[in-house]
Short mmCIF file of C-alpha atoms in Angstrom, two decimals:
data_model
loop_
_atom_site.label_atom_id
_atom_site.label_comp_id
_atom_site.label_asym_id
_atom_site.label_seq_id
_atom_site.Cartn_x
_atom_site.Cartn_y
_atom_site.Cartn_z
CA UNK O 407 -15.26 -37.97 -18.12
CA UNK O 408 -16.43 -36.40 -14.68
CA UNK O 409 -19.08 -33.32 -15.32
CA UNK O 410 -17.57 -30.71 -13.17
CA UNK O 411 -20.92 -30.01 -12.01
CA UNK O 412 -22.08 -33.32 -10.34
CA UNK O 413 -21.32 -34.21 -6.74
CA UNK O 414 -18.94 -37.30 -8.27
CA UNK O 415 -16.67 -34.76 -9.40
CA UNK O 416 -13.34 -34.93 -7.21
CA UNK O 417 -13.49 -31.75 -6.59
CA UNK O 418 -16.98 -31.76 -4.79
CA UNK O 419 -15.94 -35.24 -2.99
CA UNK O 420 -12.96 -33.27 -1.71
CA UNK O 421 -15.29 -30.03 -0.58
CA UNK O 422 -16.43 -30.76 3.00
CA UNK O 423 -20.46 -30.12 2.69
CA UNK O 424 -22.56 -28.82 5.25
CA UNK O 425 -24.66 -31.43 7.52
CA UNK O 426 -27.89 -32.04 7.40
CA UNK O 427 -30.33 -29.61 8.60
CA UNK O 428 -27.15 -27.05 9.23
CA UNK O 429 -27.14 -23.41 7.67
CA UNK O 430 -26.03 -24.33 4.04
CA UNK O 431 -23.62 -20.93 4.47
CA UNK O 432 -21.57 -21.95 7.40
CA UNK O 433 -18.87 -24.48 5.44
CA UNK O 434 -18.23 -21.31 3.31
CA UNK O 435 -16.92 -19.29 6.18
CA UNK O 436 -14.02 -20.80 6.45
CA UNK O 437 -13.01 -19.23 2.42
CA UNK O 438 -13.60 -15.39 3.51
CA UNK O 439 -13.63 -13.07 6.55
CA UNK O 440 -16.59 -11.77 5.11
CA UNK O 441 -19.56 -11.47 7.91
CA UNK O 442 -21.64 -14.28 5.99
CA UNK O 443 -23.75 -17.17 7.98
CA UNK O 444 -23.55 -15.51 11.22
CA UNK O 445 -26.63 -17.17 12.54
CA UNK O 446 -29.60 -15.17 14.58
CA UNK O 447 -31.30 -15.14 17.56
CA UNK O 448 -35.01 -14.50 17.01
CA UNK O 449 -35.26 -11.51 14.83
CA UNK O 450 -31.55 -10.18 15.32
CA UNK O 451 -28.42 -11.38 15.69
CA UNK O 452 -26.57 -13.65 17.99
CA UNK O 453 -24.70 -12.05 20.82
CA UNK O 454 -21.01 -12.87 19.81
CA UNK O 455 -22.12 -11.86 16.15
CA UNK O 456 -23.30 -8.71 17.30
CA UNK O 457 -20.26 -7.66 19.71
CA UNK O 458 -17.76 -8.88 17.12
CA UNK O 459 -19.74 -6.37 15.07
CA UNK O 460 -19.19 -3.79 17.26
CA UNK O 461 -15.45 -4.57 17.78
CA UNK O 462 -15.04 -4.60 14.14
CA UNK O 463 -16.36 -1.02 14.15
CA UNK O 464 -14.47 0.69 17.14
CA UNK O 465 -11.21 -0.70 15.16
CA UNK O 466 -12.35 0.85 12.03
CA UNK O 467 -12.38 4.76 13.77
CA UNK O 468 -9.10 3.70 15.61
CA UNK O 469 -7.08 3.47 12.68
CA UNK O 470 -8.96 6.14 10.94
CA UNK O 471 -8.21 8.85 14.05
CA UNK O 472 -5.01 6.98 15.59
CA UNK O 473 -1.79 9.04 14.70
CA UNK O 474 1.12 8.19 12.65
CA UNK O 475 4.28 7.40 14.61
CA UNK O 476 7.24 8.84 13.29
CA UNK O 477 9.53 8.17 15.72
CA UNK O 478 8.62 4.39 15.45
CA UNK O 479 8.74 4.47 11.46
CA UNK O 480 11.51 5.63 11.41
CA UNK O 481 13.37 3.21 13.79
CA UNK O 482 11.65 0.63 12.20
CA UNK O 483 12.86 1.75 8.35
CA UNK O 484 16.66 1.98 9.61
CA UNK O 485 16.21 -1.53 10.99
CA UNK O 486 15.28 -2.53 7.51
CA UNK O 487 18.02 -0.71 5.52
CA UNK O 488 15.77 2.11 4.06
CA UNK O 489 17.26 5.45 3.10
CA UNK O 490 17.33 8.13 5.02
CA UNK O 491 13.75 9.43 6.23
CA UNK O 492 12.05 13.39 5.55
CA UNK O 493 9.26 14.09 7.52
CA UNK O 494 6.36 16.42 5.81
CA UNK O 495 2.95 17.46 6.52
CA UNK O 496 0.16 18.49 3.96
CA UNK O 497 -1.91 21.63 4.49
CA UNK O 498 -4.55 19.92 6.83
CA UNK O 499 -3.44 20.83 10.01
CA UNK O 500 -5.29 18.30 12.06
CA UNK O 501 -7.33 15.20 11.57
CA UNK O 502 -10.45 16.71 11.81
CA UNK O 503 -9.38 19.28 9.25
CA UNK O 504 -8.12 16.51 7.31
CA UNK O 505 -11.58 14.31 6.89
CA UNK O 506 -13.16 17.56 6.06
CA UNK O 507 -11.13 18.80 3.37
CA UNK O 508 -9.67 15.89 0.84
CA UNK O 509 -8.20 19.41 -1.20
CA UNK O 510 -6.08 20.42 1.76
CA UNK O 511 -4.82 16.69 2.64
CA UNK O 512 -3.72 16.72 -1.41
CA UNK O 513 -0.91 19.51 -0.92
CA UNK O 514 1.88 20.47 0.88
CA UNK O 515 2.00 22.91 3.77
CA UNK O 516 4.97 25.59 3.60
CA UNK O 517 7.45 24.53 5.86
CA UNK O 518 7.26 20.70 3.96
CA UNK O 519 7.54 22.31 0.63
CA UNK O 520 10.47 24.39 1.89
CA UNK O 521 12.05 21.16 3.84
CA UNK O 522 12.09 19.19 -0.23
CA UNK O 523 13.22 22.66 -1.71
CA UNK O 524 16.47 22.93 1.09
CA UNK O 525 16.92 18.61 0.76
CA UNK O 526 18.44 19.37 -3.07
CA UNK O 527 17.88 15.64 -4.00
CA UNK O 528 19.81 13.84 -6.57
CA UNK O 529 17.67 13.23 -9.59
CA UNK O 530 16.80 9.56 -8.71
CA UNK O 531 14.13 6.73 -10.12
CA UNK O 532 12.01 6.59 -7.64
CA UNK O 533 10.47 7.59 -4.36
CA UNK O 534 8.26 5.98 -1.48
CA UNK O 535 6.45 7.52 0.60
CA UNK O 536 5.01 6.51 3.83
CA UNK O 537 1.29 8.06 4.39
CA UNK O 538 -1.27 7.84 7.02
CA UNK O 539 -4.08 8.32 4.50
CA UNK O 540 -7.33 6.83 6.15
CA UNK O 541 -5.51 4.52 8.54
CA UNK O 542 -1.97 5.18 10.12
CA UNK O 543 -2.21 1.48 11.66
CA UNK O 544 -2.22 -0.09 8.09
CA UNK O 545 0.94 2.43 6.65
CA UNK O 546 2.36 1.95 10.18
CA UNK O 547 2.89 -2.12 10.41
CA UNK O 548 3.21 -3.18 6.45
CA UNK O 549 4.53 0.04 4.88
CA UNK O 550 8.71 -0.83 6.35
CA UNK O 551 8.20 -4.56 5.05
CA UNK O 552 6.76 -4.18 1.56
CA UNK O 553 9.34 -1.15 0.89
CA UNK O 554 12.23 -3.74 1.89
CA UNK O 555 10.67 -6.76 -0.48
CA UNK O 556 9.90 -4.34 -2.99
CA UNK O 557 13.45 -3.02 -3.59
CA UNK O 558 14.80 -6.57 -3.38
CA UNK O 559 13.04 -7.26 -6.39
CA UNK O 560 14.12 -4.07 -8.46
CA UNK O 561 16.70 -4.81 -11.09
CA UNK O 562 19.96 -3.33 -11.05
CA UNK O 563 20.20 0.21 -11.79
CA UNK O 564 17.42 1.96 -9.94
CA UNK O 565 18.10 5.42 -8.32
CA UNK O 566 16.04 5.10 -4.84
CA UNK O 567 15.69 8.72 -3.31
CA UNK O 568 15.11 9.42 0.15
CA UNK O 569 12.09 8.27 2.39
CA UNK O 570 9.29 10.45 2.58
CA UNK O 571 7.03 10.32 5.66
CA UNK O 572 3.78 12.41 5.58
CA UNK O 573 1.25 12.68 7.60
CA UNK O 574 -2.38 13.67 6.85
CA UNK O 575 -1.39 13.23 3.61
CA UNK O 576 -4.01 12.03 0.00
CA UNK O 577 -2.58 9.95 -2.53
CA UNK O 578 -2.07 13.35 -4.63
CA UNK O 579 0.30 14.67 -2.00
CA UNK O 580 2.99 11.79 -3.58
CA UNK O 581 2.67 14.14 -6.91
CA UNK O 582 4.17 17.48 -5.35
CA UNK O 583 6.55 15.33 -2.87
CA UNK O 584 7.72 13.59 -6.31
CA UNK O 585 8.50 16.90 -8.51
CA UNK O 586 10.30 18.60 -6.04
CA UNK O 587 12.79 15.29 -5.18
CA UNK O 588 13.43 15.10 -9.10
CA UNK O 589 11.95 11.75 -9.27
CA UNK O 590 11.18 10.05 -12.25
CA UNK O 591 8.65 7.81 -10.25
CA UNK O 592 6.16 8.05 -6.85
CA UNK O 593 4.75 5.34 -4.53
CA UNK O 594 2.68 6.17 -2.21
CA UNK O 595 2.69 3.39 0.46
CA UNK O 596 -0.97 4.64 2.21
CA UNK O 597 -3.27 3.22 4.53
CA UNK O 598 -6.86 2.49 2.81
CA UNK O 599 -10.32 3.52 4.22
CA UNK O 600 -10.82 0.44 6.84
CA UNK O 601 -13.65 -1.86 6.79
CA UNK O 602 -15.25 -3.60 8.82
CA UNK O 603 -12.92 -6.59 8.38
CA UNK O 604 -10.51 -4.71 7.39
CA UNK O 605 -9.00 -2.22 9.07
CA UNK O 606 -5.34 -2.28 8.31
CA UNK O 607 -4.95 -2.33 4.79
CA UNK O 608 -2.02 -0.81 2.83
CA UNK O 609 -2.33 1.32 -0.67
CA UNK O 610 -0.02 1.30 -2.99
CA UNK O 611 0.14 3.70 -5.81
CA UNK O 612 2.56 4.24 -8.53
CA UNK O 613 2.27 7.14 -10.60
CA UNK O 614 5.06 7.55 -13.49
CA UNK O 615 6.28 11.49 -13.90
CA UNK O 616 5.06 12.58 -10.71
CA UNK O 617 4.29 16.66 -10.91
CA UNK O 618 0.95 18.60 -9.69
CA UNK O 619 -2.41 18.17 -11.72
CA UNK O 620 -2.25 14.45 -12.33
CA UNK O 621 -5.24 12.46 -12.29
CA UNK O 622 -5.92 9.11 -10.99
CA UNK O 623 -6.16 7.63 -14.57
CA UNK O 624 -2.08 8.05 -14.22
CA UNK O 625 -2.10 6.17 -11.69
CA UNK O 626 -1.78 2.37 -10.84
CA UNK O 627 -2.81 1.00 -7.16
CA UNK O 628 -2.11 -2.32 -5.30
CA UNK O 629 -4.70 -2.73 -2.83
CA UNK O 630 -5.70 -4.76 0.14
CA UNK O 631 -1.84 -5.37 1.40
CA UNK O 632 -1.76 -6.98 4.46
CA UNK O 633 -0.61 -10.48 5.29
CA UNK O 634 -4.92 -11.30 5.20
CA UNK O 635 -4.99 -10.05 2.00
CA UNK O 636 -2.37 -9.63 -0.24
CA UNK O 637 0.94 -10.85 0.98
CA UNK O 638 4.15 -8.66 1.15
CA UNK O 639 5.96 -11.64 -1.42
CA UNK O 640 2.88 -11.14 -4.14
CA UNK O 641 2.46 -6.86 -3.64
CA UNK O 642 6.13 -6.40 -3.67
CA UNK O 643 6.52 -8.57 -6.66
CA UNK O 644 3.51 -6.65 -8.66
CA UNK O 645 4.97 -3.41 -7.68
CA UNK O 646 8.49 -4.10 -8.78
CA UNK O 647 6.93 -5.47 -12.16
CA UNK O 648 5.06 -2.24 -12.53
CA UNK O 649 8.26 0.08 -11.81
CA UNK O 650 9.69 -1.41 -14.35
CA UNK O 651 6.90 -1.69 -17.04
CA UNK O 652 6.32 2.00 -16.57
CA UNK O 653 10.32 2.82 -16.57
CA UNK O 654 10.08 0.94 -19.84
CA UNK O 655 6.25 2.59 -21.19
CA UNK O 656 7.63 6.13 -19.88
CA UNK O 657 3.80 5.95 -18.19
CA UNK O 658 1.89 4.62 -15.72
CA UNK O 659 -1.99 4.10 -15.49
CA UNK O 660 -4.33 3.48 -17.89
CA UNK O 661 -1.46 2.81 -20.34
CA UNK O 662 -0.01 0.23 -18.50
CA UNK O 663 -0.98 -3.04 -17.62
CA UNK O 664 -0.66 -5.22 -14.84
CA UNK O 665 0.70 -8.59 -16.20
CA UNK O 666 2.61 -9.66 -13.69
CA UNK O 667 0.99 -12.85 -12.45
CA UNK O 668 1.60 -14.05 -16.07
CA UNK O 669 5.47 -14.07 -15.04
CA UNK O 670 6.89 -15.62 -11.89
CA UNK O 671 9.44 -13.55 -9.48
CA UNK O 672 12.17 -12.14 -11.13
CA UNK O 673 11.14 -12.16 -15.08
CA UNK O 674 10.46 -8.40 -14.78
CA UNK O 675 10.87 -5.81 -17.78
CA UNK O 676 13.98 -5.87 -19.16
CA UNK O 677 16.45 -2.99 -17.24
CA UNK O 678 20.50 -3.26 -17.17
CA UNK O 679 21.56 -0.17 -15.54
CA UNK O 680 23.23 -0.48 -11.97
CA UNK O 681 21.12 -0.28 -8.73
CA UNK O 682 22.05 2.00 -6.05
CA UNK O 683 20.76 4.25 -3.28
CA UNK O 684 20.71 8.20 -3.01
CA UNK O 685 21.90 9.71 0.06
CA UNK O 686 21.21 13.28 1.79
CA UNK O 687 24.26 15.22 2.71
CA UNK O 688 25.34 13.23 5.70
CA UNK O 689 23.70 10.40 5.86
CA UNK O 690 25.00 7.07 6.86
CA UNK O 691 24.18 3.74 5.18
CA UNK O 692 24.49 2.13 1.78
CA UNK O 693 21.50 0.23 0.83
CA UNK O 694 21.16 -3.24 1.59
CA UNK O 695 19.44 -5.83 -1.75
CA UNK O 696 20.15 -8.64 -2.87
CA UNK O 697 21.79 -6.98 -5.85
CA UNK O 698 24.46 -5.73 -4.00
#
C-alpha cells in the first residue's frame, strides 16, 4: 500500500516539484491567484510584482466608484429572456453618500417605493434583483447570465416577478423591494467588496419571506461568482437548490442548509406546480426555460 505521504505516492510523482535551488512557493502559483511567491528585489519587491500590485488596486476603486449601467442591463436582460425590468434607487443619493451611510443604502427612496406601490405585482415566488452593491462591474457582467442559468434550473411551477434594478442599493434593500412585489422569495444578485484579485465578484443572497427588519441570519449567500471563481453552471445550480429547499422549509438561513453538492443538476427539492413568468401591464415576452 502507498503512504499518501511519501514522494512514491502517485499523487506526488504526478505533482510537478519545484527545481533545485528555486523558491519552493513558485510551483504553487499556478493553484491560486493569490499574490504568493512573488519574488523580491533586495528588500522590496520586484518591479512587475509591484505594478501588478498597483493595477490590482486602481481596479479595486474602479468597480467600487464606476456606475451601474441601466441602459446596458437592461438590453442585455431582454437579450436573455428576463422579465420585464423596474428601475429603483435607495435613499443614498450618491456614491459618496452611499459608502458613508450603509443605513441609507438599506432603504428605499420615495419615488422607488412609490414606483413598486403603482407596479401592483402579481403575488409571485420569487424576485431578482440586480444591485451595484460595492462593485457595479461584478453585478454588471455576471448578474444577466446567472439569472438566465438559474431559472433554467427551477422546477416547474415557479412564479418569477419582475426584474428589479437598484442602484446604490445594500443587500437589505432586496427586503423592502420583496414585500412590496408580494414575493414569497428575494435574490439579491450584488456585486461584493473587490479585492485585490478580485474585483468583479457577484453576491448572491436569498432570503425566504422578504419584509423590513430581517437579519442576515435569514439569509443565505453564494459568493465569489465569477467565471474565476465560482462558475455560472455550479452558482446557478446551488441557488436553484436553495429556492427550492427554502420553498419547501418555508425559511431560509440558518435553518436551511446548503446540500447541494451532495446531489448532481437537476435532483432538487421535490416541487410539481407549473413554471411561469409574471408580466407588468403591457409587457411583451413569455419567458424562455427549458421547461417550457
Amino acid at each position: 500500500m502507498n503512504d499518501p505521504t511519501s514522494a512514491s505516492a502517485p499523487e506526488a510523482a504526478a505533482s510537478p516539484q519545484p527545481e533545485s535551488g528555486a523558491d519552493p512557493w513558485t510551483h504553487l502559483r499556478r493553484y491560486t491567484r493569490a499574490r504568493i511567491a512573488l519574488g523580491r528585489r533586495g528588500a522590496s519587491l520586484p518591479t512587475a510584482a509591484l505594478l501588478d500590485f498597483g493595477l490590482a488596486h486602481a481596479q479595486a476603486r474602479d468597480a467600487v466608484h464606476t456606475a451601474l449601467d441601466l441602459e446596458a442591463l437592461d438590453v442585455d436582460a431582454q437579450a436573455a429572456g428576463l422579465p420585464p425590468s423596474l428601475r429603483v434607487h435607495s435613499a443614498a443619493p450618491d456614491r459618496a453618500t452611499y459608502l458613508r451611510r450603509p443605513d441609507l443604502g438599506r432603504q428605499l427612496d420615495a419615488a422607488s417605493r412609490a414606483l413598486l406601490v403603482e407596479a401592483k405585482a402579481q403575488a409571485c415566488d420569487v424576485v431578482f434583483v440586480i444591485a451595484d452593491g460595492l462593485s457595479a462591474r461584478a453585478a454588471q457582467t455576471h448578474a444577466v447570465p446567472l439569472i438566465a442559468q438559474t431559472l433554467q434550473r427551477l422546477p416547474p411551477g415557479w412564479r418569477v416577478g419582475p426584474l428589479v434594478l437598484a442602484r446604490q442599493a445594500r443587500v437589505a434593500l432586496g427586503d423592502d423591494i420583496g414585500a412590496l412585489l408580494r414575493a414569497a422569495q428575494v435574490v439579491m444578485c450584488l456585486g461584493e467588496r473587490p479585492g485585490l484579485t478580485a474585483p468583479d465578484s457577484l453576491g448572491l443572497y436569498l432570503t425566504h419571506g422578504p419584509r423590513p427588519g430581517l437579519t442576515d441570519a435569514q439569509r443565505n449567500c453564494i459568493s465569489n461568482v465569477r467565471p474565476d471563481g465560482l462558475p455560472y453552471a455550479q452558482a446557478a445550480h446551488k441557488l436553484a437548490w436553495l429556492l427550492a429547499g427554502a420553498r419547501r422549509l418555508g425559511m431560509s438561513g440558518v435553518g436551511l442548509k446548503d446540500d447541494s453538492e451532495d446531489h448532481s443538476e437537476g435532483g432538487l427539492p421535490h416541487d410539481t406546480s407549473a413554471h411561469r413568468v409574471l408580466r407588468d401591464e403591457g409587457a411583451a415576452g413569455e419567458m424562455p426555460s427549458s421547461d417550457q
